[in-house]
mmCIF file of N, CA and C in Angstrom:
data_model
loop_
_atom_site.group_PDB
_atom_site.id
_atom_site.type_symbol
_atom_site.label_atom_id
_atom_site.label_comp_id
_atom_site.label_asym_id
_atom_site.label_seq_id
_atom_site.Cartn_x
_atom_site.Cartn_y
_atom_site.Cartn_z
ATOM 1 N N MET E 1 87.502 84.362 59.902
ATOM 2 C CA MET E 1 88.050 84.990 58.717
ATOM 3 C C MET E 1 89.058 84.021 58.090
ATOM 4 N N SER E 2 88.949 83.815 56.807
ATOM 5 C CA SER E 2 89.810 82.849 56.129
ATOM 6 C C SER E 2 91.184 83.461 55.839
ATOM 7 N N LEU E 3 92.144 82.568 55.634
ATOM 8 C CA LEU E 3 93.506 82.998 55.331
ATOM 9 C C LEU E 3 93.560 83.778 54.023
ATOM 10 N N ASP E 4 92.783 83.362 53.026
ATOM 11 C CA ASP E 4 92.733 84.095 51.746
ATOM 12 C C ASP E 4 92.316 85.541 51.950
ATOM 13 N N ARG E 5 91.311 85.722 52.762
ATOM 14 C CA ARG E 5 90.784 87.073 52.998
ATOM 15 C C ARG E 5 91.805 87.928 53.755
ATOM 16 N N ILE E 6 92.493 87.325 54.727
ATOM 17 C CA ILE E 6 93.506 88.057 55.486
ATOM 18 C C ILE E 6 94.655 88.475 54.572
ATOM 19 N N ILE E 7 95.121 87.565 53.742
ATOM 20 C CA ILE E 7 96.218 87.869 52.814
ATOM 21 C C ILE E 7 95.782 88.938 51.814
ATOM 22 N N ASP E 8 94.580 88.817 51.286
ATOM 23 C CA ASP E 8 94.070 89.803 50.334
ATOM 24 C C ASP E 8 93.991 91.180 50.975
ATOM 25 N N ASN E 9 93.480 91.248 52.202
ATOM 26 C CA ASN E 9 93.402 92.534 52.903
ATOM 27 C C ASN E 9 94.794 93.097 53.199
ATOM 28 N N LEU E 10 95.726 92.242 53.580
ATOM 29 C CA LEU E 10 97.086 92.686 53.856
ATOM 30 C C LEU E 10 97.704 93.325 52.613
ATOM 31 N N PHE E 11 97.568 92.662 51.471
ATOM 32 C CA PHE E 11 98.127 93.200 50.231
ATOM 33 C C PHE E 11 97.400 94.466 49.787
ATOM 34 N N THR E 12 96.084 94.453 49.873
ATOM 35 C CA THR E 12 95.288 95.562 49.362
ATOM 36 C C THR E 12 95.377 96.803 50.243
ATOM 37 N N VAL E 13 95.355 96.621 51.541
ATOM 38 C CA VAL E 13 95.256 97.755 52.455
ATOM 39 C C VAL E 13 96.622 98.293 52.886
ATOM 40 N N ILE E 14 97.616 97.424 53.001
ATOM 41 C CA ILE E 14 98.893 97.868 53.560
ATOM 42 C C ILE E 14 100.010 97.886 52.521
ATOM 43 N N ILE E 15 100.271 96.765 51.900
ATOM 44 C CA ILE E 15 101.478 96.633 51.081
ATOM 45 C C ILE E 15 101.399 97.435 49.783
ATOM 46 N N GLN E 16 100.321 97.312 49.034
ATOM 47 C CA GLN E 16 100.226 98.030 47.757
ATOM 48 C C GLN E 16 100.242 99.553 47.924
ATOM 49 N N PRO E 17 99.512 100.135 48.892
ATOM 50 C CA PRO E 17 99.632 101.587 49.073
ATOM 51 C C PRO E 17 101.030 102.025 49.505
ATOM 52 N N LEU E 18 101.694 101.188 50.311
ATOM 53 C CA LEU E 18 103.050 101.507 50.731
ATOM 54 C C LEU E 18 104.005 101.512 49.535
ATOM 55 N N ILE E 19 103.878 100.534 48.671
ATOM 56 C CA ILE E 19 104.715 100.487 47.465
ATOM 57 C C ILE E 19 104.433 101.697 46.580
ATOM 58 N N LEU E 20 103.175 102.054 46.426
ATOM 59 C CA LEU E 20 102.808 103.221 45.619
ATOM 60 C C LEU E 20 103.393 104.505 46.210
ATOM 61 N N LEU E 21 103.320 104.651 47.525
ATOM 62 C CA LEU E 21 103.877 105.835 48.180
ATOM 63 C C LEU E 21 105.388 105.921 47.982
ATOM 64 N N LEU E 22 106.078 104.813 48.180
ATOM 65 C CA LEU E 22 107.530 104.816 48.007
ATOM 66 C C LEU E 22 107.920 105.038 46.549
ATOM 67 N N PHE E 23 107.133 104.536 45.611
ATOM 68 C CA PHE E 23 107.388 104.799 44.195
ATOM 69 C C PHE E 23 107.239 106.295 43.910
ATOM 70 N N ALA E 24 106.207 106.901 44.486
ATOM 71 C CA ALA E 24 105.998 108.340 44.290
ATOM 72 C C ALA E 24 107.167 109.143 44.864
ATOM 73 N N VAL E 25 107.683 108.729 46.010
ATOM 74 C CA VAL E 25 108.850 109.399 46.601
ATOM 75 C C VAL E 25 110.056 109.282 45.664
ATOM 76 N N ALA E 26 110.253 108.112 45.071
ATOM 77 C CA ALA E 26 111.368 107.912 44.140
ATOM 78 C C ALA E 26 111.216 108.797 42.907
ATOM 79 N N VAL E 27 109.996 108.940 42.407
ATOM 80 C CA VAL E 27 109.753 109.807 41.243
ATOM 81 C C VAL E 27 110.053 111.263 41.600
ATOM 82 N N VAL E 28 109.618 111.692 42.772
ATOM 83 C CA VAL E 28 109.880 113.066 43.204
ATOM 84 C C VAL E 28 111.380 113.299 43.350
ATOM 85 N N LEU E 29 112.103 112.328 43.915
ATOM 86 C CA LEU E 29 113.553 112.445 44.042
ATOM 87 C C LEU E 29 114.214 112.548 42.671
ATOM 88 N N PHE E 30 113.764 111.732 41.731
ATOM 89 C CA PHE E 30 114.282 111.775 40.367
ATOM 90 C C PHE E 30 114.038 113.153 39.740
ATOM 91 N N LEU E 31 112.801 113.627 39.839
ATOM 92 C CA LEU E 31 112.471 114.928 39.247
ATOM 93 C C LEU E 31 113.221 116.067 39.928
ATOM 94 N N PHE E 32 113.423 115.960 41.241
ATOM 95 C CA PHE E 32 114.212 116.963 41.959
ATOM 96 C C PHE E 32 115.647 116.986 41.440
ATOM 97 N N GLY E 33 116.196 115.819 41.186
ATOM 98 C CA GLY E 33 117.551 115.741 40.642
ATOM 99 C C GLY E 33 117.643 116.344 39.255
ATOM 100 N N VAL E 34 116.641 116.059 38.435
ATOM 101 C CA VAL E 34 116.615 116.639 37.082
ATOM 102 C C VAL E 34 116.529 118.158 37.169
ATOM 103 N N LEU E 35 115.638 118.653 38.015
ATOM 104 C CA LEU E 35 115.458 120.089 38.159
ATOM 105 C C LEU E 35 116.737 120.755 38.684
ATOM 106 N N LYS E 36 117.349 120.128 39.675
ATOM 107 C CA LYS E 36 118.577 120.699 40.237
ATOM 108 C C LYS E 36 119.698 120.724 39.199
ATOM 109 N N THR E 37 119.780 119.669 38.390
ATOM 110 C CA THR E 37 120.810 119.618 37.357
ATOM 111 C C THR E 37 120.576 120.696 36.300
ATOM 112 N N LEU E 38 119.337 120.900 35.910
ATOM 113 C CA LEU E 38 119.038 121.890 34.878
ATOM 114 C C LEU E 38 119.175 123.324 35.369
ATOM 115 N N VAL E 39 118.681 123.591 36.576
ATOM 116 C CA VAL E 39 118.673 124.966 37.073
ATOM 117 C C VAL E 39 120.062 125.412 37.516
ATOM 118 N N LYS E 40 120.752 124.543 38.251
ATOM 119 C CA LYS E 40 122.069 124.917 38.777
ATOM 120 C C LYS E 40 123.167 124.135 38.075
ATOM 121 N N GLY E 41 123.013 123.922 36.793
ATOM 122 C CA GLY E 41 123.954 123.120 36.025
ATOM 123 C C GLY E 41 125.338 123.723 35.887
ATOM 124 N N GLY E 42 125.481 124.995 36.152
ATOM 125 C CA GLY E 42 126.781 125.640 36.030
ATOM 126 C C GLY E 42 127.742 125.225 37.124
ATOM 127 N N SER E 43 127.219 124.869 38.249
ATOM 128 C CA SER E 43 128.051 124.449 39.376
ATOM 129 C C SER E 43 128.303 122.947 39.295
ATOM 130 N N SER E 44 129.560 122.555 39.352
ATOM 131 C CA SER E 44 129.871 121.120 39.257
ATOM 132 C C SER E 44 129.349 120.365 40.481
ATOM 133 N N GLU E 45 129.336 121.005 41.635
ATOM 134 C CA GLU E 45 128.817 120.357 42.850
ATOM 135 C C GLU E 45 127.310 120.124 42.743
ATOM 136 N N ALA E 46 126.590 121.114 42.254
ATOM 137 C CA ALA E 46 125.140 120.969 42.088
ATOM 138 C C ALA E 46 124.820 119.930 41.016
ATOM 139 N N ARG E 47 125.622 119.909 39.971
ATOM 140 C CA ARG E 47 125.422 118.924 38.913
ATOM 141 C C ARG E 47 125.636 117.506 39.449
ATOM 142 N N GLU E 48 126.672 117.326 40.251
ATOM 143 C CA GLU E 48 126.960 116.011 40.835
ATOM 144 C C GLU E 48 125.857 115.590 41.816
ATOM 145 N N THR E 49 125.378 116.516 42.623
ATOM 146 C CA THR E 49 124.281 116.220 43.544
ATOM 147 C C THR E 49 123.024 115.858 42.765
ATOM 148 N N GLY E 50 122.745 116.590 41.699
ATOM 149 C CA GLY E 50 121.594 116.280 40.850
ATOM 150 C C GLY E 50 121.699 114.898 40.235
ATOM 151 N N ARG E 51 122.883 114.531 39.774
ATOM 152 C CA ARG E 51 123.087 113.193 39.196
ATOM 153 C C ARG E 51 122.868 112.103 40.236
ATOM 154 N N LYS E 52 123.318 112.346 41.459
ATOM 155 C CA LYS E 52 123.104 111.364 42.526
ATOM 156 C C LYS E 52 121.619 111.204 42.821
ATOM 157 N N HIS E 53 120.893 112.311 42.850
ATOM 158 C CA HIS E 53 119.443 112.242 43.078
ATOM 159 C C HIS E 53 118.756 111.480 41.951
ATOM 160 N N ILE E 54 119.162 111.759 40.723
ATOM 161 C CA ILE E 54 118.586 111.057 39.572
ATOM 162 C C ILE E 54 118.866 109.560 39.676
ATOM 163 N N THR E 55 120.107 109.214 39.986
ATOM 164 C CA THR E 55 120.486 107.800 40.087
ATOM 165 C C THR E 55 119.689 107.091 41.172
ATOM 166 N N TRP E 56 119.626 107.687 42.367
ATOM 167 C CA TRP E 56 118.898 107.047 43.457
ATOM 168 C C TRP E 56 117.394 107.030 43.203
ATOM 169 N N GLY E 57 116.881 108.020 42.491
ATOM 170 C CA GLY E 57 115.469 107.999 42.117
ATOM 171 C C GLY E 57 115.166 106.827 41.194
ATOM 172 N N ILE E 58 116.039 106.598 40.218
ATOM 173 C CA ILE E 58 115.862 105.465 39.298
ATOM 174 C C ILE E 58 115.992 104.144 40.046
ATOM 175 N N VAL E 59 116.993 104.053 40.929
ATOM 176 C CA VAL E 59 117.159 102.830 41.730
ATOM 177 C C VAL E 59 115.907 102.573 42.566
ATOM 178 N N GLY E 60 115.377 103.614 43.183
ATOM 179 C CA GLY E 60 114.165 103.471 43.985
ATOM 180 C C GLY E 60 112.983 103.007 43.160
ATOM 181 N N MET E 61 112.822 103.564 41.959
ATOM 182 C CA MET E 61 111.713 103.147 41.099
ATOM 183 C C MET E 61 111.854 101.687 40.679
ATOM 184 N N VAL E 62 113.071 101.270 40.346
ATOM 185 C CA VAL E 62 113.299 99.872 39.957
ATOM 186 C C VAL E 62 112.996 98.937 41.126
ATOM 187 N N ILE E 63 113.420 99.316 42.321
ATOM 188 C CA ILE E 63 113.153 98.493 43.496
ATOM 189 C C ILE E 63 111.651 98.400 43.761
ATOM 190 N N MET E 64 110.934 99.490 43.633
ATOM 191 C CA MET E 64 109.492 99.467 43.899
ATOM 192 C C MET E 64 108.740 98.656 42.844
ATOM 193 N N VAL E 65 109.147 98.747 41.590
ATOM 194 C CA VAL E 65 108.523 97.927 40.545
ATOM 195 C C VAL E 65 108.808 96.451 40.814
ATOM 196 N N SER E 66 110.025 96.146 41.231
ATOM 197 C CA SER E 66 110.378 94.765 41.560
ATOM 198 C C SER E 66 109.578 94.276 42.766
ATOM 199 N N ALA E 67 109.441 95.119 43.779
ATOM 200 C CA ALA E 67 108.656 94.750 44.957
ATOM 201 C C ALA E 67 107.197 94.511 44.577
ATOM 202 N N TRP E 68 106.667 95.361 43.711
ATOM 203 C CA TRP E 68 105.285 95.182 43.273
ATOM 204 C C TRP E 68 105.132 93.843 42.537
ATOM 205 N N ALA E 69 106.097 93.500 41.689
ATOM 206 C CA ALA E 69 106.039 92.233 40.960
ATOM 207 C C ALA E 69 106.120 91.049 41.917
ATOM 208 N N ILE E 70 106.986 91.137 42.911
ATOM 209 C CA ILE E 70 107.101 90.053 43.892
ATOM 210 C C ILE E 70 105.803 89.907 44.677
ATOM 211 N N VAL E 71 105.211 91.020 45.057
ATOM 212 C CA VAL E 71 103.935 90.972 45.785
ATOM 213 C C VAL E 71 102.860 90.319 44.928
ATOM 214 N N ARG E 72 102.806 90.679 43.661
ATOM 215 C CA ARG E 72 101.804 90.073 42.770
ATOM 216 C C ARG E 72 102.036 88.575 42.623
ATOM 217 N N ILE E 73 103.292 88.157 42.487
ATOM 218 C CA ILE E 73 103.603 86.724 42.385
ATOM 219 C C ILE E 73 103.192 86.006 43.663
ATOM 220 N N LEU E 74 103.532 86.581 44.819
ATOM 221 C CA LEU E 74 103.131 85.971 46.089
ATOM 222 C C LEU E 74 101.619 85.900 46.240
ATOM 223 N N GLU E 75 100.960 86.975 45.851
ATOM 224 C CA GLU E 75 99.503 87.024 45.959
ATOM 225 C C GLU E 75 98.865 85.940 45.090
ATOM 226 N N ASN E 76 99.358 85.770 43.877
ATOM 227 C CA ASN E 76 98.791 84.759 42.979
ATOM 228 C C ASN E 76 99.180 83.340 43.418
ATOM 229 N N THR E 77 100.339 83.188 44.032
ATOM 230 C CA THR E 77 100.773 81.879 44.495
ATOM 231 C C THR E 77 99.962 81.436 45.724
ATOM 232 N N LEU E 78 99.685 82.367 46.625
ATOM 233 C CA LEU E 78 98.999 82.028 47.861
ATOM 234 C C LEU E 78 97.494 81.876 47.697
ATOM 235 N N ARG E 79 96.961 82.238 46.571
ATOM 236 C CA ARG E 79 95.517 82.095 46.346
ATOM 237 C C ARG E 79 95.169 80.734 45.866
#
């Protein structure tokens, strides 16, 4: 088995689905924060918790997009 094929399988089978899963988790966290802020917006504690969820959801999405870009750069460089 050639190195190209091993690297391609590693990216296709393991890394890309993992990035997609973690991105989906970040989106769910973001949406949970939005929902919590809207539904329980009267409570300052719930509002603050919702804002933290929104912030960390956005941070997670940015990290996953960056990881995906790095993986694509590595994949194109190693080919």
